[in-house]
Amino acid sequence: MELHDYQKYAVKFIKEHSQSALLLDCGCGKTVIALTAIRELVEKRVLVICPVRVAQVWADDIEKWEHLHGLKYAVAVGSATERRAALEREADIHIINRDVIPWLVSNVRWKWDVVVIDELSSFKNGKTKRFKALMRVRPYVKRVVGLTGTPSSNGLMDLWGEYRLIDLGERLGRFIGQYRQKYFEPDKTNGVIIYSYKPKPGAEKRICEKIEDITLSMRSTELLKMPELISVPYEVRLSWEERGKYDELRRELVLGEDITASNAAALCVKLSQMANGAVYDDSGKVKEIHSRKLDALEDIIEAQGGKPLLVAYWYRHDLERITARFGGQRISSAEAIRKWNAGEIPLGLIHPASAGHGVNLQAGGNTLVWYGLTWSLELYMQTNARLWRQGQKSGTVVIMHIVSKGTIDEEMQKALARKEVTQEGLKEAVKKCMRT
């Protein structure tokens, strides 16, 4: 296999910049780009930080690409003992799960000159333990490469933490307050209390100008021959009785004697669950409200005529109710991924939070159904990209959204379509539902 021209350009960009951020869409080959740059730079002390489920993807790419076969690697996942043993092995590249960075920094002597951060967006919050731990050793790192397809899924504020790791605050400032004061102004307030911020006029342009010298941004639709993407809403309607229960909780924050919502965020969750057909009561038991989405999924499965179907669910009771009625298999392990791509699983069930990043499922099918939506734009885009990516055998990928008419589902879908899914968007959607 040969690298695409854009991939060769990206490799050159990494080699020419000791600090770099590659903002590449899913399917553009971020992994092989970074590995090729490491190989050509003849780097010998490299640490790759990635989501735990993506660690094996890095190892697989080294094995898959002939020009990378000379690289020695060790995957440091598992127990502390297993991680330590892997990190002590002689290797050009050590691959480790991002969640154990605090453990690594506190328990293992730092020896890496190069750090590659896969899914840089997971370091956007400067208050997290992983961010603080990595910042402790960042001054000892000579080359940093950040990789992500969604650098600002919740807005421009996300960029500060990501670029603080890349350039130690040279471009966007060393402190979040400094960045916020320069580029943002108060949005939602209550007297002197500021709940949220919005970009000042022209802020996005000024921020982009600050970071453009170390940033390479590419979109898959511009670089690759992507399959056609068709987004299809599948509306279901609740009965008067079912809608009455939904409206009762929406208005009163209480449904019956055992289902309550204490605040706007909790109400949002409860309404989303009810739109899907069931809700957890205050004791954690599942109360079924309707089967409209299950009926719709049955129609979709029948229309597939035996062709594989991937279903994204959000709540555990979604999974339980789907499997109770249709069977299916969760796509949550390497073996399940292999079976799906081999066409051995007619109904695959995927949770965006556990399989959004780095999982290639395009060989197993071309239709994804969102049984229940998410407020996370990043997880939504990443999950869709499991099928809509380079290597998809079909010329068309169909993304279907089962939406309960007149519920919070509609607000979630609109927000995702606008790519404006933020905590404030969630709150506004709840307020709108409460007013109707």
GROMACS .gro file of C-alpha atoms in nm:
model
  436
    1MET     CA    1   0.000   0.000   0.000
    2GLU     CA    2   0.109   0.353  -0.079
    3LEU     CA    3   0.036   0.670   0.116
    4HIS     CA    4  -0.195   0.924  -0.046
    5ASP     CA    5  -0.039   1.255  -0.149
    6TYR     CA    6  -0.214   1.439   0.133
    7GLN     CA    7  -0.076   1.184   0.381
    8LYS     CA    8   0.276   1.242   0.250
    9TYR     CA    9   0.220   1.616   0.293
   10ALA     CA   10   0.104   1.560   0.652
   11VAL     CA   11   0.413   1.348   0.723
   12LYS     CA   12   0.631   1.632   0.593
   13PHE     CA   13   0.442   1.879   0.813
   14ILE     CA   14   0.513   1.675   1.127
   15LYS     CA   15   0.879   1.640   1.037
   16GLU     CA   16   0.917   2.015   0.984
   17HIS     CA   17   0.743   2.116   1.310
   18SER     CA   18   0.855   2.011   1.655
   19GLN     CA   19   0.510   2.119   1.772
   20SER     CA   20   0.217   2.023   1.552
   21ALA     CA   21  -0.157   1.967   1.564
   22LEU     CA   22  -0.316   1.762   1.285
   23LEU     CA   23  -0.689   1.822   1.261
   24LEU     CA   24  -0.785   1.538   1.029
   25ASP     CA   25  -1.129   1.389   0.977
   26CYS     CA   26  -1.197   1.027   1.058
   27GLY     CA   27  -1.072   0.797   0.786
   28CYS     CA   28  -0.783   1.020   0.680
   29GLY     CA   29  -0.525   0.785   0.831
   30LYS     CA   30  -0.393   0.986   1.126
   31THR     CA   31  -0.224   0.678   1.272
   32VAL     CA   32  -0.019   0.582   0.966
   33ILE     CA   33   0.072   0.947   0.908
   34ALA     CA   34   0.219   0.983   1.256
   35LEU     CA   35   0.394   0.645   1.242
   36THR     CA   36   0.550   0.725   0.905
   37ALA     CA   37   0.682   1.056   1.036
   38ILE     CA   38   0.833   0.875   1.336
   39ARG     CA   39   0.992   0.619   1.107
   40GLU     CA   40   1.144   0.883   0.879
   41LEU     CA   41   1.266   1.094   1.169
   42VAL     CA   42   1.435   0.782   1.310
   43GLU     CA   43   1.290   0.862   1.652
   44LYS     CA   44   1.365   0.600   1.916
   45ARG     CA   45   1.192   0.720   2.232
   46VAL     CA   46   0.829   0.779   2.139
   47LEU     CA   47   0.521   0.762   2.360
   48VAL     CA   48   0.180   0.732   2.195
   49ILE     CA   49  -0.111   0.829   2.420
   50CYS     CA   50  -0.450   0.710   2.298
   51PRO     CA   51  -0.790   0.576   2.406
   52VAL     CA   52  -0.755   0.223   2.541
   53ARG     CA   53  -0.956   0.068   2.257
   54VAL     CA   54  -0.735   0.235   1.999
   55ALA     CA   55  -0.404   0.106   2.136
   56GLN     CA   56  -0.426  -0.209   1.928
   57VAL     CA   57  -0.506  -0.004   1.617
   58TRP     CA   58  -0.160   0.156   1.641
   59ALA     CA   59   0.001  -0.186   1.672
   60ASP     CA   60  -0.206  -0.320   1.382
   61ASP     CA   61  -0.100  -0.035   1.155
   62ILE     CA   62   0.266  -0.104   1.224
   63GLU     CA   63   0.208  -0.464   1.119
   64LYS     CA   64  -0.011  -0.371   0.820
   65TRP     CA   65   0.215  -0.116   0.648
   66GLU     CA   66   0.531  -0.266   0.504
   67HIS     CA   67   0.737   0.051   0.541
   68LEU     CA   68   0.668   0.049   0.918
   69HIS     CA   69   0.783  -0.306   0.985
   70GLY     CA   70   1.117  -0.192   1.124
   71LEU     CA   71   0.953  -0.012   1.415
   72LYS     CA   72   0.966  -0.189   1.751
   73TYR     CA   73   0.663  -0.127   1.970
   74ALA     CA   74   0.515  -0.227   2.304
   75VAL     CA   75   0.150  -0.185   2.404
   76ALA     CA   76   0.126  -0.087   2.771
   77VAL     CA   77  -0.232  -0.164   2.871
   78GLY     CA   78  -0.382  -0.386   3.138
   79SER     CA   79  -0.282  -0.407   3.503
   80ALA     CA   80  -0.011  -0.189   3.656
   81THR     CA   81   0.226  -0.486   3.646
   82GLU     CA   82   0.152  -0.551   3.279
   83ARG     CA   83   0.192  -0.184   3.191
   84ARG     CA   84   0.522  -0.155   3.373
   85ALA     CA   85   0.658  -0.469   3.202
   86ALA     CA   86   0.563  -0.330   2.859
   87LEU     CA   87   0.719   0.008   2.933
   88GLU     CA   88   1.044  -0.157   3.038
   89ARG     CA   89   1.071  -0.348   2.711
   90GLU     CA   90   1.310  -0.211   2.453
   91ALA     CA   91   1.100  -0.039   2.188
   92ASP     CA   92   1.097   0.261   1.957
   93ILE     CA   93   0.734   0.329   2.047
   94HIS     CA   94   0.545   0.266   2.368
   95ILE     CA   95   0.166   0.285   2.336
   96ILE     CA   96  -0.036   0.366   2.647
   97ASN     CA   97  -0.395   0.440   2.747
   98ARG     CA   98  -0.462   0.809   2.817
   99ASP     CA   99  -0.646   0.728   3.142
  100VAL     CA  100  -0.332   0.600   3.312
  101ILE     CA  101  -0.115   0.904   3.236
  102PRO     CA  102  -0.129   1.016   3.604
  103TRP     CA  103  -0.001   0.671   3.706
  104LEU     CA  104   0.272   0.682   3.442
  105VAL     CA  105   0.402   1.022   3.545
  106SER     CA  106   0.399   0.934   3.916
  107ASN     CA  107   0.542   0.582   3.895
  108VAL     CA  108   0.769   0.551   3.592
  109ARG     CA  109   1.088   0.741   3.515
  110TRP     CA  110   1.021   0.968   3.219
  111LYS     CA  111   1.234   0.876   2.915
  112TRP     CA  112   1.040   0.983   2.605
  113ASP     CA  113   1.154   1.259   2.370
  114VAL     CA  114   0.847   1.245   2.146
  115VAL     CA  115   0.482   1.234   2.249
  116VAL     CA  116   0.196   1.165   2.010
  117ILE     CA  117  -0.148   1.242   2.155
  118ASP     CA  118  -0.418   1.055   1.968
  119GLU     CA  119  -0.755   1.226   2.017
  120LEU     CA  120  -0.605   1.551   2.141
  121SER     CA  121  -0.957   1.671   2.219
  122SER     CA  122  -0.961   1.445   2.527
  123PHE     CA  123  -0.708   1.685   2.684
  124LYS     CA  124  -0.918   1.998   2.633
  125ASN     CA  125  -1.000   2.035   3.004
  126GLY     CA  126  -0.707   2.179   3.195
  127LYS     CA  127  -0.856   2.068   3.527
  128THR     CA  128  -0.838   1.694   3.462
  129LYS     CA  129  -0.578   1.469   3.623
  130ARG     CA  130  -0.452   1.347   3.285
  131PHE     CA  131  -0.394   1.704   3.166
  132LYS     CA  132  -0.214   1.814   3.483
  133ALA     CA  133   0.003   1.501   3.486
  134LEU     CA  134   0.110   1.542   3.125
  135MET     CA  135   0.189   1.909   3.180
  136ARG     CA  136   0.434   1.809   3.454
  137VAL     CA  137   0.655   1.629   3.203
  138ARG     CA  138   0.575   1.837   2.896
  139PRO     CA  139   0.893   2.055   2.934
  140TYR     CA  140   1.107   1.741   2.888
  141VAL     CA  141   0.944   1.652   2.555
  142LYS     CA  142   1.125   1.767   2.240
  143ARG     CA  143   0.851   1.692   1.986
  144VAL     CA  144   0.474   1.684   2.033
  145VAL     CA  145   0.214   1.575   1.780
  146GLY     CA  146  -0.158   1.617   1.852
  147LEU     CA  147  -0.413   1.427   1.643
  148THR     CA  148  -0.788   1.482   1.638
  149GLY     CA  149  -1.083   1.516   1.406
  150THR     CA  150  -1.292   1.721   1.650
  151PRO     CA  151  -1.073   1.990   1.811
  152SER     CA  152  -1.361   2.211   1.929
  153SER     CA  153  -1.670   1.993   1.948
  154ASN     CA  154  -1.807   2.207   2.234
  155GLY     CA  155  -1.683   2.542   2.109
  156LEU     CA  156  -1.365   2.747   2.079
  157MET     CA  157  -1.300   2.732   2.453
  158ASP     CA  158  -1.183   2.371   2.402
  159LEU     CA  159  -0.879   2.484   2.205
  160TRP     CA  160  -0.694   2.639   2.496
  161GLY     CA  161  -0.613   2.312   2.677
  162GLU     CA  162  -0.521   2.130   2.358
  163TYR     CA  163  -0.277   2.396   2.241
  164ARG     CA  164  -0.142   2.453   2.593
  165LEU     CA  165  -0.006   2.098   2.568
  166ILE     CA  166   0.125   2.149   2.218
  167ASP     CA  167   0.315   2.478   2.260
  168LEU     CA  168   0.321   2.536   2.638
  169GLY     CA  169   0.087   2.835   2.603
  170GLU     CA  170   0.292   3.031   2.351
  171ARG     CA  171   0.001   3.106   2.118
  172LEU     CA  172  -0.320   3.103   2.324
  173GLY     CA  173  -0.175   3.189   2.663
  174ARG     CA  174  -0.051   2.998   2.965
  175PHE     CA  175  -0.374   3.040   3.161
  176ILE     CA  176  -0.736   2.973   3.068
  177GLY     CA  177  -0.842   3.303   3.226
  178GLN     CA  178  -0.605   3.492   3.001
  179TYR     CA  179  -0.745   3.316   2.695
  180ARG     CA  180  -1.105   3.369   2.805
  181GLN     CA  181  -1.055   3.741   2.871
  182LYS     CA  182  -0.891   3.800   2.534
  183TYR     CA  183  -1.130   3.613   2.308
  184PHE     CA  184  -1.463   3.573   2.494
  185GLU     CA  185  -1.730   3.776   2.666
  186PRO     CA  186  -2.004   3.679   2.915
  187ASP     CA  187  -2.311   3.516   2.765
  188LYS     CA  188  -2.551   3.367   3.023
  189THR     CA  189  -2.536   3.561   3.350
  190ASN     CA  190  -2.724   3.613   3.674
  191GLY     CA  191  -2.607   3.938   3.826
  192VAL     CA  192  -2.233   3.906   3.879
  193ILE     CA  193  -2.243   3.530   3.826
  194ILE     CA  194  -2.133   3.424   3.476
  195TYR     CA  195  -2.263   3.085   3.362
  196SER     CA  196  -2.121   3.079   3.011
  197TYR     CA  197  -1.913   3.272   2.760
  198LYS     CA  198  -1.944   3.342   2.389
  199PRO     CA  199  -1.669   3.439   2.142
  200LYS     CA  200  -1.610   3.807   2.088
  201PRO     CA  201  -1.669   3.934   1.732
  202GLY     CA  202  -1.382   3.816   1.512
  203ALA     CA  203  -1.244   3.586   1.785
  204GLU     CA  204  -1.250   3.272   1.574
  205LYS     CA  205  -1.046   3.436   1.299
  206ARG     CA  206  -0.791   3.573   1.546
  207ILE     CA  207  -0.757   3.237   1.722
  208CYS     CA  208  -0.705   3.057   1.391
  209GLU     CA  209  -0.438   3.307   1.292
  210LYS     CA  210  -0.256   3.243   1.620
  211ILE     CA  211  -0.238   2.866   1.575
  212GLU     CA  212  -0.221   2.827   1.197
  213ASP     CA  213   0.159   2.797   1.180
  214ILE     CA  214   0.159   2.469   1.376
  215THR     CA  215  -0.180   2.339   1.261
  216LEU     CA  216  -0.269   2.124   0.962
  217SER     CA  217  -0.641   2.088   0.898
  218MET     CA  218  -0.788   1.857   0.635
  219ARG     CA  219  -1.138   1.730   0.567
  220SER     CA  220  -1.200   1.379   0.442
  221THR     CA  221  -1.464   1.500   0.197
  222GLU     CA  222  -1.200   1.712   0.025
  223LEU     CA  223  -0.927   1.448   0.025
  224LEU     CA  224  -1.090   1.112  -0.025
  225LYS     CA  225  -1.342   0.957  -0.251
  226MET     CA  226  -1.602   0.918   0.019
  227PRO     CA  227  -1.925   0.722  -0.023
  228GLU     CA  228  -2.245   0.922  -0.051
  229LEU     CA  229  -2.391   0.999   0.292
  230ILE     CA  230  -2.768   0.993   0.331
  231SER     CA  231  -2.923   1.110   0.659
  232VAL     CA  232  -3.277   0.983   0.712
  233PRO     CA  233  -3.517   1.083   0.993
  234TYR     CA  234  -3.761   0.809   1.100
  235GLU     CA  235  -4.037   0.971   1.303
  236VAL     CA  236  -4.254   0.787   1.551
  237ARG     CA  237  -4.554   0.931   1.733
  238LEU     CA  238  -4.655   0.865   2.090
  239SER     CA  239  -5.017   0.787   2.175
  240TRP     CA  240  -5.221   1.040   2.374
  241GLU     CA  241  -5.163   0.840   2.691
  242GLU     CA  242  -4.789   0.806   2.631
  243ARG     CA  243  -4.754   1.172   2.541
  244GLY     CA  244  -4.951   1.260   2.855
  245LYS     CA  245  -4.690   1.087   3.072
  246TYR     CA  246  -4.410   1.267   2.889
  247ASP     CA  247  -4.582   1.604   2.934
  248GLU     CA  248  -4.655   1.536   3.301
  249LEU     CA  249  -4.287   1.486   3.376
  250ARG     CA  250  -4.192   1.782   3.155
  251ARG     CA  251  -4.426   2.018   3.342
  252GLU     CA  252  -4.412   1.887   3.697
  253LEU     CA  253  -4.064   1.722   3.713
  254VAL     CA  254  -4.252   1.429   3.867
  255LEU     CA  255  -4.420   1.127   3.708
  256GLY     CA  256  -4.629   0.925   3.948
  257GLU     CA  257  -4.476   0.857   4.287
  258ASP     CA  258  -4.141   0.708   4.192
  259ILE     CA  259  -3.995   0.910   3.901
  260THR     CA  260  -3.860   1.258   3.972
  261ALA     CA  261  -3.622   1.501   3.803
  262SER     CA  262  -3.439   1.734   4.040
  263ASN     CA  263  -3.312   1.992   3.790
  264ALA     CA  264  -3.294   2.084   3.422
  265ALA     CA  265  -3.009   1.844   3.345
  266ALA     CA  266  -3.183   1.554   3.519
  267LEU     CA  267  -3.505   1.643   3.339
  268CYS     CA  268  -3.325   1.631   3.006
  269VAL     CA  269  -3.201   1.281   3.079
  270LYS     CA  270  -3.545   1.160   3.191
  271LEU     CA  271  -3.717   1.309   2.887
  272SER     CA  272  -3.459   1.152   2.656
  273GLN     CA  273  -3.514   0.814   2.819
  274MET     CA  274  -3.890   0.849   2.785
  275ALA     CA  275  -3.855   0.944   2.420
  276ASN     CA  276  -3.669   0.614   2.374
  277GLY     CA  277  -3.948   0.420   2.545
  278ALA     CA  278  -3.843   0.356   2.905
  279VAL     CA  279  -3.720   0.546   3.208
  280TYR     CA  280  -3.537   0.463   3.529
  281ASP     CA  281  -3.736   0.533   3.845
  282ASP     CA  282  -3.582   0.670   4.163
  283SER     CA  283  -3.485   0.319   4.276
  284GLY     CA  284  -3.311   0.237   3.946
  285LYS     CA  285  -3.583   0.009   3.810
  286VAL     CA  286  -3.690   0.038   3.447
  287LYS     CA  287  -4.041   0.164   3.379
  288GLU     CA  288  -4.156   0.101   3.023
  289ILE     CA  289  -4.351   0.388   2.865
  290HIS     CA  290  -4.393   0.284   2.501
  291SER     CA  291  -4.254   0.058   2.229
  292ARG     CA  292  -4.271   0.301   1.938
  293LYS     CA  293  -3.898   0.298   1.867
  294LEU     CA  294  -3.879  -0.079   1.900
  295ASP     CA  295  -4.160  -0.110   1.646
  296ALA     CA  296  -3.979   0.128   1.413
  297LEU     CA  297  -3.656  -0.068   1.451
  298GLU     CA  298  -3.846  -0.387   1.365
  299ASP     CA  299  -3.964  -0.227   1.041
  300ILE     CA  300  -3.610  -0.114   0.959
  301ILE     CA  301  -3.466  -0.460   1.027
  302GLU     CA  302  -3.730  -0.616   0.805
  303ALA     CA  303  -3.661  -0.365   0.528
  304GLN     CA  304  -3.290  -0.453   0.545
  305GLY     CA  305  -3.379  -0.796   0.410
  306GLY     CA  306  -3.102  -0.969   0.601
  307LYS     CA  307  -2.833  -0.710   0.532
  308PRO     CA  308  -2.624  -0.616   0.839
  309LEU     CA  309  -2.753  -0.329   1.050
  310LEU     CA  310  -2.561  -0.130   1.311
  311VAL     CA  311  -2.767   0.027   1.591
  312ALA     CA  312  -2.636   0.299   1.824
  313TYR     CA  313  -2.797   0.301   2.168
  314TRP     CA  314  -2.738   0.530   2.467
  315TYR     CA  315  -2.906   0.391   2.781
  316ARG     CA  316  -2.861   0.044   2.924
  317HIS     CA  317  -3.235  -0.015   2.912
  318ASP     CA  318  -3.222   0.063   2.538
  319LEU     CA  319  -2.975  -0.223   2.495
  320GLU     CA  320  -3.176  -0.457   2.717
  321ARG     CA  321  -3.504  -0.390   2.539
  322ILE     CA  322  -3.350  -0.418   2.192
  323THR     CA  323  -3.174  -0.748   2.266
  324ALA     CA  324  -3.484  -0.889   2.439
  325ARG     CA  325  -3.687  -0.833   2.124
  326PHE     CA  326  -3.435  -0.881   1.841
  327GLY     CA  327  -3.122  -1.040   1.982
  328GLY     CA  328  -2.812  -0.884   1.829
  329GLN     CA  329  -2.454  -0.857   1.951
  330ARG     CA  330  -2.270  -0.571   2.116
  331ILE     CA  331  -1.969  -0.446   1.920
  332SER     CA  332  -1.742  -0.397   2.220
  333SER     CA  333  -1.449  -0.633   2.171
  334ALA     CA  334  -1.186  -0.711   1.909
  335GLU     CA  335  -1.357  -1.043   1.834
  336ALA     CA  336  -1.696  -0.875   1.786
  337ILE     CA  337  -1.538  -0.619   1.552
  338ARG     CA  338  -1.380  -0.902   1.350
  339LYS     CA  339  -1.714  -1.085   1.324
  340TRP     CA  340  -1.898  -0.769   1.222
  341ASN     CA  341  -1.649  -0.688   0.948
  342ALA     CA  342  -1.666  -1.051   0.831
  343GLY     CA  343  -2.043  -1.022   0.790
  344GLU     CA  344  -2.115  -1.268   1.071
  345ILE     CA  345  -2.331  -1.030   1.280
  346PRO     CA  346  -2.664  -0.931   1.121
  347LEU     CA  347  -2.754  -0.689   1.403
  348GLY     CA  348  -2.467  -0.506   1.573
  349LEU     CA  349  -2.525  -0.287   1.879
  350ILE     CA  350  -2.281  -0.007   1.952
  351HIS     CA  351  -2.249   0.245   2.234
  352PRO     CA  352  -2.087   0.569   2.110
  353ALA     CA  353  -1.883   0.621   2.427
  354SER     CA  354  -1.715   0.281   2.403
  355ALA     CA  355  -1.668   0.247   2.029
  356GLY     CA  356  -1.659   0.595   1.886
  357HIS     CA  357  -1.281   0.630   1.835
  358GLY     CA  358  -1.052   0.423   1.623
  359VAL     CA  359  -1.288   0.134   1.546
  360ASN     CA  360  -1.316   0.044   1.177
  361LEU     CA  361  -1.653  -0.114   1.096
  362GLN     CA  362  -1.694  -0.012   0.732
  363ALA     CA  363  -1.641  -0.365   0.598
  364GLY     CA  364  -1.944  -0.506   0.781
  365GLY     CA  365  -2.226  -0.286   0.658
  366ASN     CA  366  -2.338   0.056   0.540
  367THR     CA  367  -2.644   0.138   0.752
  368LEU     CA  368  -2.642   0.289   1.102
  369VAL     CA  369  -2.955   0.352   1.307
  370TRP     CA  370  -2.952   0.593   1.599
  371TYR     CA  371  -3.204   0.442   1.840
  372GLY     CA  372  -3.124   0.713   2.093
  373LEU     CA  373  -2.923   1.027   2.023
  374THR     CA  374  -2.640   1.180   2.223
  375TRP     CA  375  -2.565   1.541   2.316
  376SER     CA  376  -2.198   1.481   2.236
  377LEU     CA  377  -2.122   1.608   1.885
  378GLU     CA  378  -1.781   1.443   1.902
  379LEU     CA  379  -1.924   1.097   1.981
  380TYR     CA  380  -2.198   1.143   1.722
  381MET     CA  381  -1.951   1.229   1.445
  382GLN     CA  382  -1.704   0.961   1.548
  383THR     CA  383  -1.971   0.691   1.558
  384ASN     CA  384  -2.104   0.785   1.214
  385ALA     CA  385  -1.748   0.770   1.085
  386ARG     CA  386  -1.720   0.402   1.178
  387LEU     CA  387  -1.914   0.335   0.856
  388TRP     CA  388  -1.878   0.657   0.655
  389ARG     CA  389  -1.508   0.643   0.582
  390GLN     CA  390  -1.248   0.544   0.329
  391GLY     CA  391  -1.264   0.172   0.259
  392GLN     CA  392  -1.645   0.154   0.273
  393LYS     CA  393  -1.741  -0.110   0.017
  394SER     CA  394  -2.081   0.040  -0.055
  395GLY     CA  395  -2.119   0.357  -0.258
  396THR     CA  396  -2.372   0.487  -0.008
  397VAL     CA  397  -2.386   0.508   0.373
  398VAL     CA  398  -2.727   0.555   0.535
  399ILE     CA  399  -2.755   0.714   0.880
  400MET     CA  400  -3.109   0.681   1.021
  401HIS     CA  401  -3.239   0.864   1.329
  402ILE     CA  402  -3.545   0.722   1.507
  403VAL     CA  403  -3.704   1.038   1.651
  404SER     CA  404  -4.006   1.058   1.878
  405LYS     CA  405  -4.215   1.340   1.736
  406GLY     CA  406  -4.274   1.636   1.967
  407THR     CA  407  -4.009   1.532   2.221
  408ILE     CA  408  -3.658   1.640   2.314
  409ASP     CA  409  -3.536   1.407   2.038
  410GLU     CA  410  -3.620   1.679   1.786
  411GLU     CA  411  -3.413   1.941   1.969
  412MET     CA  412  -3.117   1.704   1.993
  413GLN     CA  413  -3.132   1.625   1.623
  414LYS     CA  414  -3.151   1.994   1.530
  415ALA     CA  415  -2.855   2.076   1.753
  416LEU     CA  416  -2.647   1.797   1.601
  417ALA     CA  417  -2.736   1.913   1.251
  418ARG     CA  418  -2.626   2.267   1.341
  419LYS     CA  419  -2.314   2.127   1.509
  420GLU     CA  420  -2.401   2.335   1.814
  421VAL     CA  421  -2.420   2.064   2.077
  422THR     CA  422  -2.302   2.224   2.400
  423GLN     CA  423  -2.414   2.219   2.760
  424GLU     CA  424  -2.589   2.550   2.694
  425GLY     CA  425  -2.762   2.399   2.392
  426LEU     CA  426  -2.888   2.120   2.614
  427LYS     CA  427  -3.023   2.366   2.869
  428GLU     CA  428  -3.193   2.573   2.600
  429ALA     CA  429  -3.356   2.262   2.456
  430VAL     CA  430  -3.493   2.168   2.797
  431LYS     CA  431  -3.625   2.521   2.851
  432LYS     CA  432  -3.796   2.507   2.513
  433CYS     CA  433  -3.953   2.173   2.597
  434MET     CA  434  -4.074   2.311   2.930
  435ARG     CA  435  -4.236   2.609   2.757
  436THR     CA  436  -4.431   2.405   2.503
   0.00000   0.00000   0.00000
